[in-house]
């Protein structure tokens, strides 16, 4: 049982390292493309995230008022 957990832990670490590598590659690629293009690409994503946070806060406030 413990051996299986240990194996899963190692596999999890390998996935974590892989994710880190992908993240670093993405950052390097964005830097290579150029900061301006990166901002143009990220702007809609940031706006969507901001709208989602606002929506969550609005829902939370609405539910709190009902309770």
PDB file of C-alpha atoms in Angstrom:
ATOM      1  CA  UNK A   1       0.000   0.000   0.000  1.00  0.00           C
ATOM      2  CA  UNK A   2       2.745   2.438   0.987  1.00  0.00           C
ATOM      3  CA  UNK A   3       4.826   1.426  -2.055  1.00  0.00           C
ATOM      4  CA  UNK A   4       1.888   2.240  -4.353  1.00  0.00           C
ATOM      5  CA  UNK A   5       1.492   5.684  -2.722  1.00  0.00           C
ATOM      6  CA  UNK A   6       5.218   6.299  -3.150  1.00  0.00           C
ATOM      7  CA  UNK A   7       4.967   5.375  -6.842  1.00  0.00           C
ATOM      8  CA  UNK A   8       2.006   7.740  -7.313  1.00  0.00           C
ATOM      9  CA  UNK A   9       3.963  10.509  -5.555  1.00  0.00           C
ATOM     10  CA  UNK A  10       6.883  10.093  -7.940  1.00  0.00           C
ATOM     11  CA  UNK A  11       4.555  10.084 -10.931  1.00  0.00           C
ATOM     12  CA  UNK A  12       2.894  13.250  -9.579  1.00  0.00           C
ATOM     13  CA  UNK A  13       6.320  14.919  -9.247  1.00  0.00           C
ATOM     14  CA  UNK A  14       7.121  14.008 -12.842  1.00  0.00           C
ATOM     15  CA  UNK A  15       3.849  15.611 -14.000  1.00  0.00           C
ATOM     16  CA  UNK A  16       4.669  18.717 -11.941  1.00  0.00           C
ATOM     17  CA  UNK A  17       8.105  19.002 -13.542  1.00  0.00           C
ATOM     18  CA  UNK A  18       6.535  18.563 -16.989  1.00  0.00           C
ATOM     19  CA  UNK A  19       4.006  21.327 -16.258  1.00  0.00           C
ATOM     20  CA  UNK A  20       6.825  23.614 -15.094  1.00  0.00           C
ATOM     21  CA  UNK A  21       8.713  22.917 -18.329  1.00  0.00           C
ATOM     22  CA  UNK A  22       5.628  23.712 -20.426  1.00  0.00           C
ATOM     23  CA  UNK A  23       5.079  26.927 -18.446  1.00  0.00           C
ATOM     24  CA  UNK A  24       8.704  28.034 -18.891  1.00  0.00           C
ATOM     25  CA  UNK A  25       8.525  27.209 -22.614  1.00  0.00           C
ATOM     26  CA  UNK A  26       5.336  29.274 -22.953  1.00  0.00           C
ATOM     27  CA  UNK A  27       6.951  32.247 -21.169  1.00  0.00           C
ATOM     28  CA  UNK A  28      10.072  32.032 -23.344  1.00  0.00           C
ATOM     29  CA  UNK A  29       7.924  31.752 -26.487  1.00  0.00           C
ATOM     30  CA  UNK A  30       5.831  34.774 -25.508  1.00  0.00           C
ATOM     31  CA  UNK A  31       8.985  36.784 -24.791  1.00  0.00           C
ATOM     32  CA  UNK A  32      10.411  35.757 -28.181  1.00  0.00           C
ATOM     33  CA  UNK A  33       7.206  36.739 -30.000  1.00  0.00           C
ATOM     34  CA  UNK A  34       7.296  40.118 -28.296  1.00  0.00           C
ATOM     35  CA  UNK A  35       5.760  41.857 -25.311  1.00  0.00           C
ATOM     36  CA  UNK A  36       3.284  43.777 -27.475  1.00  0.00           C
ATOM     37  CA  UNK A  37       1.902  40.625 -29.128  1.00  0.00           C
ATOM     38  CA  UNK A  38       1.768  38.945 -25.717  1.00  0.00           C
ATOM     39  CA  UNK A  39      -0.344  41.788 -24.312  1.00  0.00           C
ATOM     40  CA  UNK A  40      -2.630  41.763 -27.364  1.00  0.00           C
ATOM     41  CA  UNK A  41      -3.110  38.011 -26.916  1.00  0.00           C
ATOM     42  CA  UNK A  42      -3.546  38.130 -23.122  1.00  0.00           C
ATOM     43  CA  UNK A  43      -5.847  41.180 -22.946  1.00  0.00           C
ATOM     44  CA  UNK A  44      -9.095  39.285 -23.784  1.00  0.00           C
ATOM     45  CA  UNK A  45      -8.148  36.514 -21.336  1.00  0.00           C
ATOM     46  CA  UNK A  46      -7.494  39.036 -18.535  1.00  0.00           C
ATOM     47  CA  UNK A  47     -10.790  40.798 -19.295  1.00  0.00           C
ATOM     48  CA  UNK A  48     -12.649  37.458 -19.193  1.00  0.00           C
ATOM     49  CA  UNK A  49     -11.055  36.547 -15.859  1.00  0.00           C
ATOM     50  CA  UNK A  50     -11.907  39.979 -14.421  1.00  0.00           C
ATOM     51  CA  UNK A  51     -15.530  39.668 -15.616  1.00  0.00           C
ATOM     52  CA  UNK A  52     -15.728  36.161 -14.125  1.00  0.00           C
ATOM     53  CA  UNK A  53     -14.461  37.439 -10.738  1.00  0.00           C
ATOM     54  CA  UNK A  54     -16.962  40.316 -10.819  1.00  0.00           C
ATOM     55  CA  UNK A  55     -19.757  37.872 -11.675  1.00  0.00           C
ATOM     56  CA  UNK A  56     -18.751  35.582  -8.774  1.00  0.00           C
ATOM     57  CA  UNK A  57     -18.723  38.532  -6.376  1.00  0.00           C
ATOM     58  CA  UNK A  58     -22.141  39.629  -7.667  1.00  0.00           C
ATOM     59  CA  UNK A  59     -23.545  36.113  -7.165  1.00  0.00           C
ATOM     60  CA  UNK A  60     -22.022  35.880  -3.691  1.00  0.00           C
ATOM     61  CA  UNK A  61     -23.538  39.244  -2.703  1.00  0.00           C
ATOM     62  CA  UNK A  62     -26.921  38.222  -4.132  1.00  0.00           C
ATOM     63  CA  UNK A  63     -26.940  34.960  -2.170  1.00  0.00           C
ATOM     64  CA  UNK A  64     -25.801  36.698   1.009  1.00  0.00           C
ATOM     65  CA  UNK A  65     -28.713  39.160   0.684  1.00  0.00           C
ATOM     66  CA  UNK A  66     -31.197  36.284   0.291  1.00  0.00           C
ATOM     67  CA  UNK A  67     -29.849  34.533   3.375  1.00  0.00           C
TER      68      UNK A  67
END
